[in-house]
CSV table of C-alpha atoms and ligand atoms in Angstrom, one decimal:
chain,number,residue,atom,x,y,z
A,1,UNK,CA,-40.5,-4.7,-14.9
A,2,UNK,CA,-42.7,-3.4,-12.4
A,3,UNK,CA,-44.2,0.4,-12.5
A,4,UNK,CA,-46.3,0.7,-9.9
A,5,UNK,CA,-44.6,2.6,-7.1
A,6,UNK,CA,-44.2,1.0,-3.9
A,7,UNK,CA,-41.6,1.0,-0.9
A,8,UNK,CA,-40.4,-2.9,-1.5
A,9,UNK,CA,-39.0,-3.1,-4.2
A,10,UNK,CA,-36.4,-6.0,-4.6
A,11,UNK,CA,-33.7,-3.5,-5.1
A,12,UNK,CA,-31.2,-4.9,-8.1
A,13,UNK,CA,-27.5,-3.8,-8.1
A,14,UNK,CA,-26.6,-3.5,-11.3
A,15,UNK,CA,-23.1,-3.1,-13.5
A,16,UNK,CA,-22.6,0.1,-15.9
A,17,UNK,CA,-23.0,-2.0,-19.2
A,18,UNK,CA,-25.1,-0.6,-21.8
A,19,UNK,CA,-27.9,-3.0,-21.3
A,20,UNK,CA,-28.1,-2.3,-17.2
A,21,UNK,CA,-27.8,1.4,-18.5
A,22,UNK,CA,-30.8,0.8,-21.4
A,23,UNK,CA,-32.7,-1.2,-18.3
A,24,UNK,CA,-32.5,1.6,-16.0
A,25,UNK,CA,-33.0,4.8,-18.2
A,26,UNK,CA,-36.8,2.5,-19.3
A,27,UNK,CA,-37.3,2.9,-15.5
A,28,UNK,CA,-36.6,6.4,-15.5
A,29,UNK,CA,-39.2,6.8,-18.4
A,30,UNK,CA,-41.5,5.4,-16.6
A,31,UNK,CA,-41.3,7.8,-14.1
A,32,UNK,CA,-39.3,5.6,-11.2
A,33,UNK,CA,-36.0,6.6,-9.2
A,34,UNK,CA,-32.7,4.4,-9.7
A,35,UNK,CA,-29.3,5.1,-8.6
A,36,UNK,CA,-26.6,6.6,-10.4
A,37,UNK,CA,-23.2,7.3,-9.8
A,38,UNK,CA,-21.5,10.6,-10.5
A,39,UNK,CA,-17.7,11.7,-10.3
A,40,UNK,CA,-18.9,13.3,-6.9
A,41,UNK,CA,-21.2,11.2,-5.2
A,42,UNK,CA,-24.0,8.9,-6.3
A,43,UNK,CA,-27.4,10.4,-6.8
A,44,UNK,CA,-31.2,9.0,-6.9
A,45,UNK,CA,-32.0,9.9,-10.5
A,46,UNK,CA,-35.4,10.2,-11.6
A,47,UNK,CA,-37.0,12.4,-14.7
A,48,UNK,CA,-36.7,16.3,-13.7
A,49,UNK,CA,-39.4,17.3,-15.3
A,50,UNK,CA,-41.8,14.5,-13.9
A,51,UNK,CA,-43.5,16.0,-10.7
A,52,UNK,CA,-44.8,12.7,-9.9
A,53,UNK,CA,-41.6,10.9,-10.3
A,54,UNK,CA,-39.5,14.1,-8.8
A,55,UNK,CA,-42.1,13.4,-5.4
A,56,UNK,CA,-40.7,9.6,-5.3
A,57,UNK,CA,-37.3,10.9,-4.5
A,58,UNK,CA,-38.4,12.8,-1.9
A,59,UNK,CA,-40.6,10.2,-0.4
A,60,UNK,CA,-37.2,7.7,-1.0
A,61,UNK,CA,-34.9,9.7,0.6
A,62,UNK,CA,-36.8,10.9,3.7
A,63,UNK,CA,-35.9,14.9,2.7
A,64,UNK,CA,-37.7,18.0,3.7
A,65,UNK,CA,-40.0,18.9,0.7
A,66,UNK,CA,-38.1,22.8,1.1
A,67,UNK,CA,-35.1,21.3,0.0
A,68,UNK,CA,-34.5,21.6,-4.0
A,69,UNK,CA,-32.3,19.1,-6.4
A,70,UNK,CA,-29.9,19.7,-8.8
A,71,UNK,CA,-30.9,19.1,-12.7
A,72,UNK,CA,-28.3,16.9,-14.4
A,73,UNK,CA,-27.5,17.3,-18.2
A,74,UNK,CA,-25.5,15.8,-20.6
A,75,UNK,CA,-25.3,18.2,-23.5
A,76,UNK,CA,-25.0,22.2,-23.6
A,77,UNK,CA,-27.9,21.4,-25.9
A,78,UNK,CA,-30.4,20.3,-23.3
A,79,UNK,CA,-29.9,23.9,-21.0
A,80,UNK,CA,-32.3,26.8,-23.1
A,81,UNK,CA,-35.0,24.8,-22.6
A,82,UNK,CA,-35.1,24.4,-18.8
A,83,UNK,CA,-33.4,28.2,-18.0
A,84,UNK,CA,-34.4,31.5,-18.5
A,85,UNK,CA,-30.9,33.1,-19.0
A,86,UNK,CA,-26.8,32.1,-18.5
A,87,UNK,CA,-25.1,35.4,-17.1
A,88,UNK,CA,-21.4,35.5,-18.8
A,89,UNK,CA,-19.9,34.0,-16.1
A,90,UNK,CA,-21.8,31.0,-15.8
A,91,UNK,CA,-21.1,31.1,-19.7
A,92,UNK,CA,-17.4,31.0,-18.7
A,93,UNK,CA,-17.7,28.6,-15.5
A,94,UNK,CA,-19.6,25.9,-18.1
A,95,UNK,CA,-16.6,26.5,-20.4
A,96,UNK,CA,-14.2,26.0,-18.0
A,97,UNK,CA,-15.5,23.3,-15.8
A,98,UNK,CA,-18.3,21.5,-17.3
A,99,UNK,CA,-18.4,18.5,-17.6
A,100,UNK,CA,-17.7,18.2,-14.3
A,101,UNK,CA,-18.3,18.3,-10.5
A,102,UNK,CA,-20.0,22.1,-10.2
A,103,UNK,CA,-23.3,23.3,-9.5
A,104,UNK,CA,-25.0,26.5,-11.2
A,105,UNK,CA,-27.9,27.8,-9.6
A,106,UNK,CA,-30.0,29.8,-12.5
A,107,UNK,CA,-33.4,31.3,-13.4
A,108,UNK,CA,-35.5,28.1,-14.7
A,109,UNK,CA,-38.3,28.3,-16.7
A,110,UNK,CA,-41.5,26.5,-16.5
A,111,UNK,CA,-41.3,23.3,-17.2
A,112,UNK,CA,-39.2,22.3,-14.3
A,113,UNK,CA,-41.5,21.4,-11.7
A,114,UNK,CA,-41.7,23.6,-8.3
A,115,UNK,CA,-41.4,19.9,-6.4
A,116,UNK,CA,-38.1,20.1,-8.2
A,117,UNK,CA,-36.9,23.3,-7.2
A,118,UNK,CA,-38.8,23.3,-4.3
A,119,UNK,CA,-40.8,26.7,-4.9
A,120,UNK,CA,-37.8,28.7,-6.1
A,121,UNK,CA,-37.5,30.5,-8.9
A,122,UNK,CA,-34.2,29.0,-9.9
A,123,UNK,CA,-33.2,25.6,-10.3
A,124,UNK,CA,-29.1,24.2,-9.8
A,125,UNK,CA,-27.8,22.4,-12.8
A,126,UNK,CA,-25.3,20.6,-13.3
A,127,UNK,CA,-23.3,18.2,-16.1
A,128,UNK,CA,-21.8,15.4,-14.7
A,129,UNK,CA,-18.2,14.1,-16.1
A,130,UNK,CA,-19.2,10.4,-14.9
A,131,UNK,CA,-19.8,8.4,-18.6
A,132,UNK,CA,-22.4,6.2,-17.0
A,133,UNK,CA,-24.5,9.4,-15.4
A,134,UNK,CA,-23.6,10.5,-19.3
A,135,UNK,CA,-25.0,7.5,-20.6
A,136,UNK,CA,-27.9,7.4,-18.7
A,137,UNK,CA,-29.3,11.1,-19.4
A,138,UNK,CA,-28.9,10.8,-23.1
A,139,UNK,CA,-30.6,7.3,-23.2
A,140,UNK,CA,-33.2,8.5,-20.9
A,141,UNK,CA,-33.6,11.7,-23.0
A,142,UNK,CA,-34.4,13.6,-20.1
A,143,UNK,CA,-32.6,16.1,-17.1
A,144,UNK,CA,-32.0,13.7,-14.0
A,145,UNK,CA,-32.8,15.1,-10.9
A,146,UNK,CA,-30.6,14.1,-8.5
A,147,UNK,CA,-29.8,14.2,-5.0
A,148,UNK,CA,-27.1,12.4,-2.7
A,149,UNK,CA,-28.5,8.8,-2.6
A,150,UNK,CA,-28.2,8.2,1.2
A,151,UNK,CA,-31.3,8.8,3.4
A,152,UNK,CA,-32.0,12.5,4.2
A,153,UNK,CA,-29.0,12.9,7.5
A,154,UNK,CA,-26.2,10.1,6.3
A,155,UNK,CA,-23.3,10.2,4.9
A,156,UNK,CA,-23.4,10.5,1.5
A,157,UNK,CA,-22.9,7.7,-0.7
A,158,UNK,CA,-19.6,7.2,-2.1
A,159,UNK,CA,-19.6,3.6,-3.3
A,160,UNK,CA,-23.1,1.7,-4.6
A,161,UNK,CA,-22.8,-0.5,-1.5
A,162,UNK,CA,-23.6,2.6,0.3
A,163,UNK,CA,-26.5,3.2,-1.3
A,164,UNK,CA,-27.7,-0.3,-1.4
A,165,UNK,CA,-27.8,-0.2,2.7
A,166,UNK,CA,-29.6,3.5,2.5
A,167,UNK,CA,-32.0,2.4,-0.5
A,168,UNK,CA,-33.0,-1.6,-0.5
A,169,UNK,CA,-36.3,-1.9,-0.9
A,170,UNK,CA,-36.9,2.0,-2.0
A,171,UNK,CA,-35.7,2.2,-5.4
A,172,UNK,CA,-35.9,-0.6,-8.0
A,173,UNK,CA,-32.4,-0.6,-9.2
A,174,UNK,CA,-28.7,1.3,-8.7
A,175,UNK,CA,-25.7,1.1,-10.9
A,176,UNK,CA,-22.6,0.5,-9.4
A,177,UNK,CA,-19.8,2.2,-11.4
A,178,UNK,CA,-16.9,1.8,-8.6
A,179,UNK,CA,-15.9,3.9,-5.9
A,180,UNK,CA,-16.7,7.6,-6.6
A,181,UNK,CA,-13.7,10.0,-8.2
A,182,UNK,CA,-14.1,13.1,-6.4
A,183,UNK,CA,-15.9,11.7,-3.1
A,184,UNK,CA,-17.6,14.8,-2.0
A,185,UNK,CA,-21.0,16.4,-3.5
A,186,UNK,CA,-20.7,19.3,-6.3
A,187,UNK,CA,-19.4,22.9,-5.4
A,188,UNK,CA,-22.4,25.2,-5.9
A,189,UNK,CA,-22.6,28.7,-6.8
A,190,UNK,CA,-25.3,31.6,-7.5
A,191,UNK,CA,-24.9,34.2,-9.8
A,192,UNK,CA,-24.9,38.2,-8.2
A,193,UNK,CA,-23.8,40.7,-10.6
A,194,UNK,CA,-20.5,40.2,-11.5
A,195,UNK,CA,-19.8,38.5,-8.3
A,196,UNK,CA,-20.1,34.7,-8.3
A,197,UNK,CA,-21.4,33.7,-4.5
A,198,UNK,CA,-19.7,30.0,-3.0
A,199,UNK,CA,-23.0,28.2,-1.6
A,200,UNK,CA,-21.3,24.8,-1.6
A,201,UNK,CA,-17.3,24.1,-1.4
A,202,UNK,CA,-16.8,21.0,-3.6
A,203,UNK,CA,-13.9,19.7,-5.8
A,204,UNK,CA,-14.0,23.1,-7.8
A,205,UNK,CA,-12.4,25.2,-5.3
A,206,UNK,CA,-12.9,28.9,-4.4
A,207,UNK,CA,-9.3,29.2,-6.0
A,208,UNK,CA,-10.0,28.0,-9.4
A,209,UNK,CA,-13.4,30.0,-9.5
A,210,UNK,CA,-11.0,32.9,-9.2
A,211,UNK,CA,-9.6,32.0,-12.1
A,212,UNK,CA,-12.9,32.8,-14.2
A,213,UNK,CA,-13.8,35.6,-12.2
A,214,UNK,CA,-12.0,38.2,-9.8
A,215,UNK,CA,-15.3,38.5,-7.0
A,216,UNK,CA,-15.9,35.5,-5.6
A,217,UNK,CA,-17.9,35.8,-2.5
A,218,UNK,CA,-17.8,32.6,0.1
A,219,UNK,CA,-21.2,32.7,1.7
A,220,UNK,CA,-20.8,32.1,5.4
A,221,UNK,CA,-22.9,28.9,5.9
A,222,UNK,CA,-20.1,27.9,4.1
A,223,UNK,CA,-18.2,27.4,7.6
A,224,UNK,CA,-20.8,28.4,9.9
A,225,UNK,CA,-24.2,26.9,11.3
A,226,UNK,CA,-26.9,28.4,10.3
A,227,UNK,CA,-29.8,28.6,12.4
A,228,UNK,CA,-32.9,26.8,11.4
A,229,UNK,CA,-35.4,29.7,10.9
A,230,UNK,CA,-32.4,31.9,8.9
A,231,UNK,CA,-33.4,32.6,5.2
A,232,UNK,CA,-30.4,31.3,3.3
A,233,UNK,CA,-29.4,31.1,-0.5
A,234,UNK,CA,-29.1,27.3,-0.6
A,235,UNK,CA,-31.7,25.7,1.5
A,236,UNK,CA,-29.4,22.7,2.3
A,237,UNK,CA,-27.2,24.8,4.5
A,238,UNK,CA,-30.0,24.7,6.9
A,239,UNK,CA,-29.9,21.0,7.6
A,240,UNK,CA,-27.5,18.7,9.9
A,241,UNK,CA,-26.2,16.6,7.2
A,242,UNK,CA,-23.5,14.0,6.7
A,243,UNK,CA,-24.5,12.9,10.4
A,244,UNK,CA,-22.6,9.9,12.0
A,245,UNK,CA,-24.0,8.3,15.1
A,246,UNK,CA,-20.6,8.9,16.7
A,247,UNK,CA,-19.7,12.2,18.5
A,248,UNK,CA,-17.1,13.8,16.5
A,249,UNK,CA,-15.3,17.0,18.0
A,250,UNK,CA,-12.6,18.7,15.4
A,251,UNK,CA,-9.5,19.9,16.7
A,252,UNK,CA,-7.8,22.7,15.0
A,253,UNK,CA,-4.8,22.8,16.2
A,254,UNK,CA,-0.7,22.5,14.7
A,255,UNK,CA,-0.3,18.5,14.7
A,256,UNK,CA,2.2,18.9,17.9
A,257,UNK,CA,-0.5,20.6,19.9
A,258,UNK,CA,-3.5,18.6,18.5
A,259,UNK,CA,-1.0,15.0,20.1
A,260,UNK,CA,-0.4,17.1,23.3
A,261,UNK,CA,-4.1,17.8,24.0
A,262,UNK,CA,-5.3,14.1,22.9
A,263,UNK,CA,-2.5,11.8,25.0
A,264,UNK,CA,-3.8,15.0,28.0
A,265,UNK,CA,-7.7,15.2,27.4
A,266,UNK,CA,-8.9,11.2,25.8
A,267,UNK,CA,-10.1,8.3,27.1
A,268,UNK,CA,-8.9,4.7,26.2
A,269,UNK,CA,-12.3,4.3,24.1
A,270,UNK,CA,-12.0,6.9,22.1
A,271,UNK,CA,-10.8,7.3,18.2
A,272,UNK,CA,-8.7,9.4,16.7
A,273,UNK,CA,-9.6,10.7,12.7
A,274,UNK,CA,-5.6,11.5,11.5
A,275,UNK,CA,-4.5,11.9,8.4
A,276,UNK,CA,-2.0,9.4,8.3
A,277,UNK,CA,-0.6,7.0,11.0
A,278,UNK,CA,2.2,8.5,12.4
A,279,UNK,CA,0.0,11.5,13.5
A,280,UNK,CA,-1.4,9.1,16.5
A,281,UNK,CA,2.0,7.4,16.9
A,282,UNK,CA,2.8,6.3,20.5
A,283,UNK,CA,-0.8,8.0,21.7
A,284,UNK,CA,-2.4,4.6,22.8
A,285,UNK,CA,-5.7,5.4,20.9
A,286,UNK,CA,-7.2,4.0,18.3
A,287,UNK,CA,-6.9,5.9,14.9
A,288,UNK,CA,-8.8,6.0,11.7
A,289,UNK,CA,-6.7,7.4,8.7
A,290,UNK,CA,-8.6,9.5,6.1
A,291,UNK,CA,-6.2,10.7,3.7
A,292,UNK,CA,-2.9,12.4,3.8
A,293,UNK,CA,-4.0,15.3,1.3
A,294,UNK,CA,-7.3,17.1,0.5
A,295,UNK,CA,-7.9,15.2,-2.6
A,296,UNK,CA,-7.5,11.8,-0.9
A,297,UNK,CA,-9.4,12.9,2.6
A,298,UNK,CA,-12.5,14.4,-0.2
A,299,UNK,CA,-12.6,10.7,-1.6
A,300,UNK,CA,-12.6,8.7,1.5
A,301,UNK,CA,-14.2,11.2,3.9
A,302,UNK,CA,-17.8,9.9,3.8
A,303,UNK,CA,-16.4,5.9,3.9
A,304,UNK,CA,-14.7,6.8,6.9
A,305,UNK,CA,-17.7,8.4,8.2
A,306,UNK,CA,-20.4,5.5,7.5
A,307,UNK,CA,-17.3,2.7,8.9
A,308,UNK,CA,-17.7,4.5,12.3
A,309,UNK,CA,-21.5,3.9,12.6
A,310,UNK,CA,-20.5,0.0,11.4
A,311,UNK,CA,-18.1,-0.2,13.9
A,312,UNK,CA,-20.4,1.1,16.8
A,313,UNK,CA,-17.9,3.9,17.6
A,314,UNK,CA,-19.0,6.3,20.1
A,315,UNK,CA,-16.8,9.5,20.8
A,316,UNK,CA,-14.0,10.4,17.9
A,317,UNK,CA,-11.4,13.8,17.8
A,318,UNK,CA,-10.6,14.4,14.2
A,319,UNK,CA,-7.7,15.9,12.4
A,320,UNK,CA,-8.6,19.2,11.0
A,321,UNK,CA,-8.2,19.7,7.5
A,322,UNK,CA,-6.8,21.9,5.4
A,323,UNK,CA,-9.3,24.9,4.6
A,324,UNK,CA,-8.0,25.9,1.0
A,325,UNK,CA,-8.4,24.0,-2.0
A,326,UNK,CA,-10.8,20.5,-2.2
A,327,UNK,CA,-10.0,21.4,1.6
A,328,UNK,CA,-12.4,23.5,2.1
A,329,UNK,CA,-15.2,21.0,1.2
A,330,UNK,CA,-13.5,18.3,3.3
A,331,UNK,CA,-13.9,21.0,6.0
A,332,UNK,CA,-17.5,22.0,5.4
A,333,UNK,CA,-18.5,18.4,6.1
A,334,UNK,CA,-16.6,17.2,8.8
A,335,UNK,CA,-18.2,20.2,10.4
A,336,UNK,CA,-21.5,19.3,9.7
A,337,UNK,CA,-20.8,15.6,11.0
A,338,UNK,CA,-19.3,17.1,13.9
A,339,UNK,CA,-22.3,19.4,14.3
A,340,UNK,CA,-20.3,22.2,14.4
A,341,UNK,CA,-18.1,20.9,17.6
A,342,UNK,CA,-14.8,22.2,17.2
A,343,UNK,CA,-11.6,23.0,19.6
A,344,UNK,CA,-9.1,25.3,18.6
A,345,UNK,CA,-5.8,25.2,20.5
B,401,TXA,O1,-22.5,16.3,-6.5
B,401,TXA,C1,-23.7,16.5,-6.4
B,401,TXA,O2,-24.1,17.7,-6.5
B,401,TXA,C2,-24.6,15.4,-6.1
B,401,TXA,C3,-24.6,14.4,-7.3
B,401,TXA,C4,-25.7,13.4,-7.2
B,401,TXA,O3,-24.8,15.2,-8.4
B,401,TXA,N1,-25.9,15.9,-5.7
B,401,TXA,C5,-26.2,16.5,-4.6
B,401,TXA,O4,-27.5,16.9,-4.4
B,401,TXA,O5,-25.4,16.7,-3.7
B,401,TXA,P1,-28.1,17.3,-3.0
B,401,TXA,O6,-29.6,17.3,-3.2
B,401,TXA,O7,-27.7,16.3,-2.0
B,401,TXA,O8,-27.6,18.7,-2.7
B,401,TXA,C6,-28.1,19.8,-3.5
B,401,TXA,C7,-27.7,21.1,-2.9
B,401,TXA,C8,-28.6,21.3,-1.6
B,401,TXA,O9,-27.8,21.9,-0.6
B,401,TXA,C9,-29.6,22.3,-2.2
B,401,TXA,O10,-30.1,23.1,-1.2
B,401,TXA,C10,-28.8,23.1,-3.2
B,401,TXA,O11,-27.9,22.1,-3.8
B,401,TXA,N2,-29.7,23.6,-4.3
B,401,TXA,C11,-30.3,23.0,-5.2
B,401,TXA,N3,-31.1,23.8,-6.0
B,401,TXA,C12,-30.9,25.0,-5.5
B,401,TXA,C13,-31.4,26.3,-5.8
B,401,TXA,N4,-32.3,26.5,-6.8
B,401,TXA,N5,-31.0,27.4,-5.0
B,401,TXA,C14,-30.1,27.2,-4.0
B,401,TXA,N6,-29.6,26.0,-3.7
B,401,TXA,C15,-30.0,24.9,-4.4
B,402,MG,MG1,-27.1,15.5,-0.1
């Protein structure tokens, strides 16, 4: 097992036995990055409290050094040592949701590393319901930082053959756990007061957060662009992520309008993202289905996204979700693939 870092490795894909999970969580220790999946998405892992090995994720993934990563746990237990204080409702969102797919942002302390947070005085955590990302943080016996494992601008990762095409050669091994559950990264929310503020739609919806507490503020990077200069509570709003190669222009429109315009306004070449098939019935273009419901268009979203690049598409209209629910998510990144192209009829 080799520990000096270098960008060639001979990246191994691993299963999610106990000995590939004992293998990599050694690596980890020694202060390397491997991949991991999580219900959401799957995530470079490395220890969070290791600058140096916090830097190799960075350096892996191509991201902007401004751009902070989310602290996985496994155990309520492992939380007072890396923040400063829970407010009651992150008290009651960990009781409600954790283990599961949602982000808290919260005061750290110390010994997370400023490469980890990137500066800030706060850090996102987060415990995972996926029992290999389980496994691996309690036989690492450490918090696993953890971003999206695509390079900084792709898709994210939703399968570990996705991150095998991202990461060969950059990381010295990934375990492959399946296809990922949920499909779309962690919802993430701050702390204001009594208010809890929606940084990042995910699975956990706006609606169930309502549940747990009556303000719940959506920030509005949430489903606008924010401008590259503008000081914003989650630094990742700033970026063009989840970026196909393909053009991609949303239509917002009642399905009867959204045919209308595309048999009217597109060419032969281009593709049509529809829910299901009869959507682009009779249309004479070619059409990509991503899911008939939020749920199923949150899993499949970023496949359908990276299968575009693979198949050299150039110019594609899509479907517009739904914008309640797991919607919302599904909304928040077509957007950002489409780089905030939309039509509304
Ligand atoms: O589901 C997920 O959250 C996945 C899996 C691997 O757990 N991870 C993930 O990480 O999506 P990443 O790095 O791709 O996205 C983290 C997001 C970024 O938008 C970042 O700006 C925000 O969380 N974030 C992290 N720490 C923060 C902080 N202290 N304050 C505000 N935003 C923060
Ligand atoms: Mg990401």
């Amino acid at each position: 097992m080799g520990s000096v870092y270098n960008c060639n490795y001979d990246t191994k894909l691993l299963d999610n036995s106990s000995s590939s999970i004992e293998y990599a969580a050694e690596l980890i220790r020694r202060g390397e990055v491997v991949g991991m999946p999580t219900e959401t998405v799957y995530g470079l892992a490395a220890n969070a409290l290791d600058p140096q090995a916090v830097s190799r994720i960075f350096t892996a993934k191509g991201r902007p050094q401004d751009n902070p990563l989310i602290v996985h746990i496994a155990d309520m237990d492992m939380i007072d040592r890396l923040v400063r204080e829970l407010p009651q409702n992150a008290v009651s969102c960990a009781e409600r949701f954790w283990p599961g797919p949602l982000t808290m942002i919260l005061p750290k302390r110390d010994i997370i590393p400023e490469v980890t947070s990137a500066g800030l005085p706060t850090a996102g955590i987060r415990m995972p319901s996926n029992k290999t990302a389980r496994a691996l943080i309690r036989t690492a016996g450490v918090p696993l930082a953890a971003p999206s494992a695509n390079l900084s601008g792709s898709p994210s990762p939703t399968k570990a053959e996705h991150v095998f095409k991202d990461m060969n050669g950059r990381i010295p091994c990934i375990l492959d756990d399946g296809g990922c559950a949920v499909g779309v990264e962690s919802t993430v929310i701050a702390f204001e007061g009594d208010s809890i503020r929606l940084l990042r739609p995910g699975f956990i919806s706006a609606e169930e957060l309502r549940e747990v507490c009556d303000d719940v503020i959506i920030d509005k990077g949430v489903v606008e662009a924010v401008a590259n200069d503008a000081v914003v509570a989650s630094p990742g709003m700033k970026y063009k992520h989840y970026a196909p190669k393909a053009d991609i222009t949303i239509i917002d429109a009642p399905l009867d309008d959204l045919r209308r315009w595309c048999a009217e306004n597109t060419a032969p070449d281009d593709v049509l993202m529809v829910f299901c098939e009869s959507d682009g019935e009779g249309l004479g273009r070619k059409c990509i289905c991503y899911g008939h419901d939020s749920t199923e268009q949150a899993r499949q979203l970023f496949d359908v996204l990276r299968g575009l690049d693979d198949k050299g598409i150039k110019r594609v209209f899509a479907r517009c979700p739904e914008k309640t629910g797991v919607g919302l998510a599904v909304y928040n990144r077509l957007l950002r693939a489409a780089g905030f192209q939309v039509i509304k009829l």
